[in-house]
Short mmCIF file of N, CA, C and O in Angstrom, two decimals:
data_model
loop_
_atom_site.label_atom_id
_atom_site.label_comp_id
_atom_site.label_asym_id
_atom_site.label_seq_id
_atom_site.Cartn_x
_atom_site.Cartn_y
_atom_site.Cartn_z
N MET A 281 -11.39 -13.31 3.65
CA MET A 281 -10.06 -12.93 4.03
C MET A 281 -9.99 -11.39 4.10
O MET A 281 -10.54 -10.71 3.25
N HIS A 282 -9.28 -10.91 5.10
CA HIS A 282 -9.15 -9.46 5.29
C HIS A 282 -7.80 -8.95 4.76
O HIS A 282 -6.83 -9.69 4.69
N VAL A 283 -7.77 -7.67 4.45
CA VAL A 283 -6.58 -7.04 3.90
C VAL A 283 -5.37 -7.24 4.81
O VAL A 283 -4.27 -7.50 4.33
N LYS A 284 -5.55 -7.17 6.12
CA LYS A 284 -4.39 -7.28 7.01
C LYS A 284 -3.69 -8.63 6.89
O LYS A 284 -2.53 -8.75 7.27
N GLU A 285 -4.37 -9.62 6.33
CA GLU A 285 -3.76 -10.94 6.15
C GLU A 285 -2.85 -11.00 4.93
O GLU A 285 -2.04 -11.92 4.82
N VAL A 286 -2.95 -10.03 4.03
CA VAL A 286 -2.16 -10.08 2.79
C VAL A 286 -1.33 -8.82 2.55
O VAL A 286 -0.55 -8.76 1.60
N MET A 287 -1.46 -7.82 3.40
CA MET A 287 -0.78 -6.55 3.16
C MET A 287 0.69 -6.59 3.59
O MET A 287 1.09 -7.43 4.39
N ASN A 288 1.45 -5.66 3.05
CA ASN A 288 2.83 -5.45 3.49
C ASN A 288 2.76 -4.49 4.67
O ASN A 288 2.44 -3.33 4.51
N SER A 289 3.09 -4.97 5.84
CA SER A 289 2.95 -4.14 7.04
C SER A 289 4.18 -3.27 7.30
O SER A 289 4.22 -2.53 8.27
N GLU A 290 5.16 -3.35 6.43
CA GLU A 290 6.37 -2.56 6.63
C GLU A 290 6.53 -1.46 5.60
O GLU A 290 7.64 -1.07 5.25
N ALA A 291 5.43 -0.92 5.12
CA ALA A 291 5.48 0.17 4.14
C ALA A 291 6.12 1.40 4.77
O ALA A 291 5.93 1.68 5.95
N ARG A 292 6.89 2.12 3.96
CA ARG A 292 7.57 3.33 4.44
C ARG A 292 6.94 4.55 3.78
O ARG A 292 6.77 4.61 2.58
N LEU A 293 6.63 5.50 4.60
CA LEU A 293 6.04 6.75 4.16
C LEU A 293 7.15 7.74 3.82
O LEU A 293 8.16 7.78 4.51
N VAL A 294 6.96 8.51 2.75
CA VAL A 294 7.91 9.58 2.44
C VAL A 294 7.21 10.92 2.57
O VAL A 294 6.00 11.03 2.38
N ASN A 295 7.98 11.93 2.88
CA ASN A 295 7.49 13.29 3.02
C ASN A 295 7.39 13.92 1.64
O ASN A 295 8.20 13.61 0.77
N PRO A 296 6.44 14.82 1.40
CA PRO A 296 6.33 15.48 0.09
C PRO A 296 7.60 16.22 -0.34
O PRO A 296 7.85 16.40 -1.52
N SER A 297 8.41 16.64 0.63
CA SER A 297 9.64 17.36 0.28
C SER A 297 10.80 16.42 -0.05
O SER A 297 11.87 16.87 -0.47
N THR A 298 10.61 15.13 0.10
CA THR A 298 11.62 14.15 -0.27
C THR A 298 11.94 14.30 -1.75
O THR A 298 11.05 14.48 -2.57
N THR A 299 13.21 14.22 -2.10
CA THR A 299 13.57 14.33 -3.52
C THR A 299 13.24 13.03 -4.25
O THR A 299 13.13 11.96 -3.63
N ILE A 300 13.11 13.15 -5.56
CA ILE A 300 12.85 11.97 -6.38
C ILE A 300 13.99 10.97 -6.21
O ILE A 300 13.75 9.77 -6.10
N LYS A 301 15.21 11.44 -6.15
CA LYS A 301 16.36 10.55 -5.97
C LYS A 301 16.26 9.78 -4.67
O LYS A 301 16.48 8.57 -4.63
N GLU A 302 15.89 10.46 -3.58
CA GLU A 302 15.76 9.79 -2.28
C GLU A 302 14.62 8.76 -2.31
O GLU A 302 14.76 7.65 -1.77
N ALA A 303 13.51 9.12 -2.93
CA ALA A 303 12.37 8.19 -3.01
C ALA A 303 12.74 6.96 -3.84
O ALA A 303 12.41 5.84 -3.47
N ALA A 304 13.43 7.19 -4.95
CA ALA A 304 13.85 6.06 -5.80
C ALA A 304 14.80 5.14 -5.04
O ALA A 304 14.71 3.92 -5.16
N ALA A 305 15.68 5.72 -4.24
CA ALA A 305 16.60 4.91 -3.44
C ALA A 305 15.83 4.07 -2.41
O ALA A 305 16.16 2.90 -2.18
N LYS A 306 14.79 4.65 -1.80
CA LYS A 306 13.97 3.89 -0.84
C LYS A 306 13.25 2.76 -1.55
O LYS A 306 13.13 1.65 -1.02
N MET A 307 12.74 3.04 -2.76
CA MET A 307 12.07 1.99 -3.53
C MET A 307 13.02 0.85 -3.82
O MET A 307 12.66 -0.32 -3.68
N GLU A 308 14.23 1.18 -4.23
CA GLU A 308 15.21 0.15 -4.53
C GLU A 308 15.56 -0.65 -3.28
O GLU A 308 15.58 -1.88 -3.30
N GLN A 309 15.80 0.05 -2.18
CA GLN A 309 16.18 -0.61 -0.93
C GLN A 309 15.08 -1.56 -0.44
O GLN A 309 15.35 -2.67 0.01
N ASP A 310 13.83 -1.12 -0.54
CA ASP A 310 12.71 -1.92 -0.06
C ASP A 310 12.14 -2.87 -1.12
O ASP A 310 11.21 -3.61 -0.84
N ARG A 311 12.68 -2.77 -2.34
CA ARG A 311 12.19 -3.58 -3.46
C ARG A 311 10.70 -3.40 -3.70
O ARG A 311 9.92 -4.35 -3.80
N VAL A 312 10.30 -2.12 -3.79
CA VAL A 312 8.91 -1.77 -4.05
C VAL A 312 8.86 -0.74 -5.17
O VAL A 312 9.86 -0.11 -5.49
N GLY A 313 7.69 -0.55 -5.74
CA GLY A 313 7.51 0.44 -6.78
C GLY A 313 6.46 1.46 -6.41
O GLY A 313 5.93 2.16 -7.28
N PHE A 314 6.14 1.55 -5.12
CA PHE A 314 5.05 2.39 -4.64
C PHE A 314 5.38 2.89 -3.25
O PHE A 314 5.80 2.11 -2.40
N LEU A 315 5.19 4.19 -3.03
CA LEU A 315 5.37 4.74 -1.69
C LEU A 315 4.23 5.69 -1.36
O LEU A 315 3.87 6.55 -2.17
N PRO A 316 3.64 5.55 -0.18
CA PRO A 316 2.68 6.54 0.27
C PRO A 316 3.42 7.83 0.64
O PRO A 316 4.56 7.79 1.10
N VAL A 317 2.77 8.97 0.41
CA VAL A 317 3.37 10.27 0.71
C VAL A 317 2.53 10.93 1.79
O VAL A 317 1.31 11.05 1.65
N GLY A 318 3.17 11.35 2.88
CA GLY A 318 2.42 11.95 3.97
C GLY A 318 3.24 12.94 4.76
O GLY A 318 4.46 12.97 4.69
N GLU A 319 2.50 13.76 5.51
CA GLU A 319 3.12 14.78 6.34
C GLU A 319 2.16 15.12 7.47
O GLU A 319 0.95 15.16 7.26
N ASN A 320 2.70 15.36 8.65
CA ASN A 320 1.90 15.72 9.82
C ASN A 320 0.79 14.70 10.08
O ASN A 320 -0.38 15.05 10.29
N ASP A 321 1.15 13.42 10.06
CA ASP A 321 0.21 12.32 10.31
C ASP A 321 -0.97 12.31 9.34
O ASP A 321 -2.07 11.88 9.70
N ARG A 322 -0.75 12.78 8.13
CA ARG A 322 -1.83 12.81 7.15
C ARG A 322 -1.31 12.34 5.79
O ARG A 322 -0.33 12.84 5.28
N LEU A 323 -2.01 11.37 5.22
CA LEU A 323 -1.68 10.87 3.90
C LEU A 323 -2.05 11.93 2.87
O LEU A 323 -3.17 12.43 2.87
N GLN A 324 -1.10 12.29 2.01
CA GLN A 324 -1.34 13.34 1.03
C GLN A 324 -1.33 12.86 -0.41
O GLN A 324 -1.77 13.56 -1.30
N GLY A 325 -0.81 11.68 -0.63
CA GLY A 325 -0.75 11.17 -1.99
C GLY A 325 0.07 9.90 -2.04
O GLY A 325 0.41 9.31 -1.02
N THR A 326 0.41 9.52 -3.27
CA THR A 326 1.25 8.35 -3.50
C THR A 326 2.20 8.64 -4.64
O THR A 326 1.95 9.53 -5.46
N VAL A 327 3.28 7.90 -4.70
CA VAL A 327 4.21 8.01 -5.83
C VAL A 327 4.66 6.61 -6.22
O VAL A 327 4.90 5.75 -5.37
N THR A 328 4.71 6.38 -7.52
CA THR A 328 5.14 5.08 -8.04
C THR A 328 6.40 5.27 -8.87
O THR A 328 6.75 6.38 -9.27
N ASP A 329 7.05 4.14 -9.15
CA ASP A 329 8.21 4.20 -10.02
C ASP A 329 7.82 4.73 -11.40
O ASP A 329 8.56 5.47 -12.04
N ARG A 330 6.62 4.42 -11.84
CA ARG A 330 6.13 4.93 -13.12
C ARG A 330 5.94 6.45 -13.07
O ARG A 330 6.26 7.15 -14.03
N ASP A 331 5.43 6.97 -11.95
CA ASP A 331 5.31 8.43 -11.79
C ASP A 331 6.66 9.10 -11.97
O ASP A 331 6.78 10.15 -12.61
N ILE A 332 7.68 8.50 -11.38
CA ILE A 332 9.03 9.07 -11.47
C ILE A 332 9.48 9.14 -12.94
O ILE A 332 9.98 10.16 -13.39
N VAL A 333 9.24 8.07 -13.66
CA VAL A 333 9.68 8.03 -15.06
C VAL A 333 8.85 8.97 -15.94
O VAL A 333 9.39 9.79 -16.69
N VAL A 334 7.53 8.87 -15.84
CA VAL A 334 6.65 9.61 -16.74
C VAL A 334 6.53 11.09 -16.39
O VAL A 334 6.54 11.94 -17.27
N ARG A 335 6.44 11.40 -15.12
CA ARG A 335 6.20 12.79 -14.71
C ARG A 335 7.47 13.57 -14.41
O ARG A 335 7.42 14.79 -14.24
N ALA A 336 8.60 12.88 -14.31
CA ALA A 336 9.84 13.60 -13.97
C ALA A 336 10.93 13.36 -15.00
O ALA A 336 11.33 14.29 -15.70
N ILE A 337 11.42 12.15 -15.09
CA ILE A 337 12.56 11.87 -15.96
C ILE A 337 12.26 12.21 -17.41
O ILE A 337 13.06 12.87 -18.08
N SER A 338 11.09 11.80 -17.91
CA SER A 338 10.76 12.07 -19.32
C SER A 338 10.61 13.56 -19.61
O SER A 338 10.70 13.98 -20.76
N LYS A 339 10.42 14.36 -18.58
CA LYS A 339 10.25 15.81 -18.75
C LYS A 339 11.53 16.57 -18.39
O LYS A 339 11.51 17.80 -18.32
N GLY A 340 12.60 15.85 -18.13
CA GLY A 340 13.88 16.48 -17.87
C GLY A 340 14.04 17.07 -16.47
O GLY A 340 14.95 17.86 -16.23
N LYS A 341 13.18 16.68 -15.54
CA LYS A 341 13.32 17.18 -14.16
C LYS A 341 14.52 16.54 -13.48
O LYS A 341 14.78 15.36 -13.67
N ASP A 342 15.22 17.32 -12.70
CA ASP A 342 16.41 16.83 -12.01
C ASP A 342 16.00 16.04 -10.77
O ASP A 342 15.41 16.60 -9.84
N PRO A 343 16.30 14.75 -10.71
CA PRO A 343 15.91 13.91 -9.57
C PRO A 343 16.49 14.36 -8.24
O PRO A 343 15.95 14.08 -7.19
N GLN A 344 17.62 15.07 -8.28
CA GLN A 344 18.24 15.53 -7.04
C GLN A 344 17.60 16.80 -6.48
O GLN A 344 17.73 17.08 -5.30
N ASP A 345 16.95 17.56 -7.35
CA ASP A 345 16.37 18.84 -6.92
C ASP A 345 14.84 18.88 -6.97
O ASP A 345 14.24 19.84 -6.50
N THR A 346 14.22 17.87 -7.54
CA THR A 346 12.76 17.86 -7.67
C THR A 346 12.15 17.07 -6.53
O THR A 346 12.57 15.94 -6.24
N SER A 347 11.15 17.65 -5.88
CA SER A 347 10.50 16.96 -4.76
C SER A 347 9.39 16.06 -5.25
O SER A 347 8.82 16.27 -6.33
N ILE A 348 9.07 15.10 -4.44
CA ILE A 348 7.97 14.18 -4.73
C ILE A 348 6.66 14.96 -4.86
O ILE A 348 5.79 14.60 -5.64
N ARG A 349 6.52 16.04 -4.11
CA ARG A 349 5.31 16.87 -4.17
C ARG A 349 4.95 17.25 -5.62
O ARG A 349 3.79 17.31 -5.98
N GLU A 350 5.97 17.48 -6.44
CA GLU A 350 5.75 17.92 -7.82
C GLU A 350 5.23 16.83 -8.74
O GLU A 350 4.66 17.14 -9.78
N ILE A 351 5.41 15.57 -8.36
CA ILE A 351 5.02 14.48 -9.27
C ILE A 351 4.06 13.47 -8.67
O ILE A 351 3.60 12.57 -9.36
N MET A 352 3.76 13.61 -7.38
CA MET A 352 2.92 12.59 -6.73
C MET A 352 1.48 12.63 -7.24
O MET A 352 1.01 13.64 -7.76
N THR A 353 0.81 11.53 -7.08
CA THR A 353 -0.62 11.44 -7.37
C THR A 353 -1.37 11.87 -6.12
O THR A 353 -1.18 11.27 -5.06
N GLU A 354 -2.17 12.91 -6.25
CA GLU A 354 -2.87 13.43 -5.07
C GLU A 354 -4.23 12.79 -4.84
O GLU A 354 -4.73 12.80 -3.72
N GLU A 355 -4.81 12.21 -5.88
CA GLU A 355 -6.11 11.54 -5.71
C GLU A 355 -5.87 10.24 -4.94
O GLU A 355 -5.18 9.34 -5.40
N LEU A 356 -6.44 10.18 -3.75
CA LEU A 356 -6.18 9.04 -2.87
C LEU A 356 -7.24 7.95 -3.02
O LEU A 356 -8.44 8.22 -2.95
N VAL A 357 -6.77 6.75 -3.21
CA VAL A 357 -7.59 5.56 -3.15
C VAL A 357 -6.92 4.70 -2.10
O VAL A 357 -5.74 4.40 -2.21
N TYR A 358 -7.66 4.33 -1.07
CA TYR A 358 -7.06 3.57 0.03
C TYR A 358 -8.09 2.60 0.58
O TYR A 358 -9.26 2.61 0.21
N CYS A 359 -7.63 1.75 1.49
CA CYS A 359 -8.53 0.81 2.16
C CYS A 359 -8.12 0.72 3.62
O CYS A 359 -7.14 1.32 4.05
N THR A 360 -8.88 -0.06 4.37
CA THR A 360 -8.54 -0.31 5.77
C THR A 360 -8.18 -1.79 5.92
O THR A 360 -8.59 -2.62 5.11
N GLU A 361 -7.42 -2.09 6.96
CA GLU A 361 -6.95 -3.46 7.14
C GLU A 361 -8.06 -4.47 7.45
O GLU A 361 -7.88 -5.66 7.25
N ASP A 362 -9.21 -4.00 7.87
CA ASP A 362 -10.30 -4.93 8.19
C ASP A 362 -11.27 -5.12 7.02
O ASP A 362 -12.25 -5.86 7.15
N GLN A 363 -10.99 -4.51 5.88
CA GLN A 363 -11.86 -4.70 4.72
C GLN A 363 -11.61 -6.07 4.08
O GLN A 363 -10.52 -6.62 4.16
N ASP A 364 -12.64 -6.57 3.42
CA ASP A 364 -12.55 -7.84 2.72
C ASP A 364 -11.70 -7.68 1.45
O ASP A 364 -11.85 -6.69 0.72
N VAL A 365 -10.82 -8.62 1.19
CA VAL A 365 -9.92 -8.57 0.04
C VAL A 365 -10.70 -8.47 -1.27
O VAL A 365 -10.32 -7.73 -2.17
N ASP A 366 -11.79 -9.22 -1.40
CA ASP A 366 -12.58 -9.18 -2.64
C ASP A 366 -13.18 -7.80 -2.87
O ASP A 366 -13.21 -7.31 -4.00
N GLU A 367 -13.65 -7.17 -1.81
CA GLU A 367 -14.21 -5.82 -1.90
C GLU A 367 -13.14 -4.82 -2.37
O GLU A 367 -13.38 -4.00 -3.26
N VAL A 368 -11.95 -4.92 -1.80
CA VAL A 368 -10.85 -4.03 -2.16
C VAL A 368 -10.42 -4.29 -3.60
O VAL A 368 -10.16 -3.35 -4.36
N ALA A 369 -10.38 -5.54 -4.01
CA ALA A 369 -10.00 -5.88 -5.39
C ALA A 369 -11.00 -5.27 -6.39
O ALA A 369 -10.59 -4.76 -7.44
N ARG A 370 -12.27 -5.29 -6.06
CA ARG A 370 -13.28 -4.66 -6.93
C ARG A 370 -13.03 -3.16 -7.04
O ARG A 370 -13.08 -2.58 -8.12
N THR A 371 -12.78 -2.53 -5.90
CA THR A 371 -12.51 -1.09 -5.88
C THR A 371 -11.28 -0.77 -6.72
O THR A 371 -11.27 0.19 -7.50
N MET A 372 -10.24 -1.57 -6.58
CA MET A 372 -9.02 -1.34 -7.34
C MET A 372 -9.29 -1.47 -8.84
O MET A 372 -8.78 -0.67 -9.64
N GLY A 373 -10.11 -2.41 -9.22
CA GLY A 373 -10.48 -2.57 -10.63
C GLY A 373 -11.28 -1.38 -11.15
O GLY A 373 -11.02 -0.87 -12.24
N GLU A 374 -12.22 -0.93 -10.35
CA GLU A 374 -13.04 0.21 -10.75
C GLU A 374 -12.22 1.49 -10.88
O GLU A 374 -12.44 2.29 -11.78
N LYS A 375 -11.28 1.68 -9.97
CA LYS A 375 -10.45 2.89 -9.96
C LYS A 375 -9.20 2.74 -10.83
O LYS A 375 -8.45 3.69 -11.01
N GLN A 376 -8.99 1.54 -11.35
CA GLN A 376 -7.84 1.22 -12.20
C GLN A 376 -6.51 1.53 -11.51
O GLN A 376 -5.65 2.24 -12.06
N VAL A 377 -6.35 1.02 -10.29
CA VAL A 377 -5.09 1.14 -9.56
C VAL A 377 -4.57 -0.25 -9.22
O VAL A 377 -5.35 -1.18 -9.01
N ARG A 378 -3.27 -0.39 -9.17
CA ARG A 378 -2.65 -1.67 -8.85
C ARG A 378 -2.20 -1.77 -7.42
O ARG A 378 -1.97 -2.85 -6.88
N ARG A 379 -1.99 -0.61 -6.79
CA ARG A 379 -1.51 -0.58 -5.41
C ARG A 379 -2.27 0.51 -4.66
O ARG A 379 -2.63 1.51 -5.25
N LEU A 380 -2.45 0.30 -3.36
CA LEU A 380 -3.07 1.33 -2.57
C LEU A 380 -2.65 1.22 -1.12
O LEU A 380 -2.37 0.15 -0.63
N PRO A 381 -2.60 2.37 -0.46
CA PRO A 381 -2.21 2.35 0.95
C PRO A 381 -3.34 1.79 1.83
O PRO A 381 -4.51 1.94 1.51
N VAL A 382 -2.93 1.19 2.92
CA VAL A 382 -3.87 0.66 3.91
C VAL A 382 -3.82 1.59 5.11
O VAL A 382 -2.76 1.81 5.69
N ILE A 383 -4.96 2.13 5.47
CA ILE A 383 -5.05 3.07 6.60
C ILE A 383 -5.44 2.30 7.85
O ILE A 383 -6.30 1.48 7.83
#
């Protein structure tokens, strides 16, 4: 089975300058806890609901004035839609990630 058979094809990308409040609202609207972050047709990182809590809220950052750029994870782990699901699952286990963008 390939990734494209199980992936969410309606993922929404956010810009690094997007505020934490705006990103959290998109997460709520889409019922997701993960957003890819990109600019100029280039993936730059990811942000999760946990990133928002641990890297922003717990440190007293203002969600209305703090950009995703300040809290996003820049180390990219991704896959392609034609990769085998088992292969991607192994990679996710090795890298200890629960979600990843599909390029």
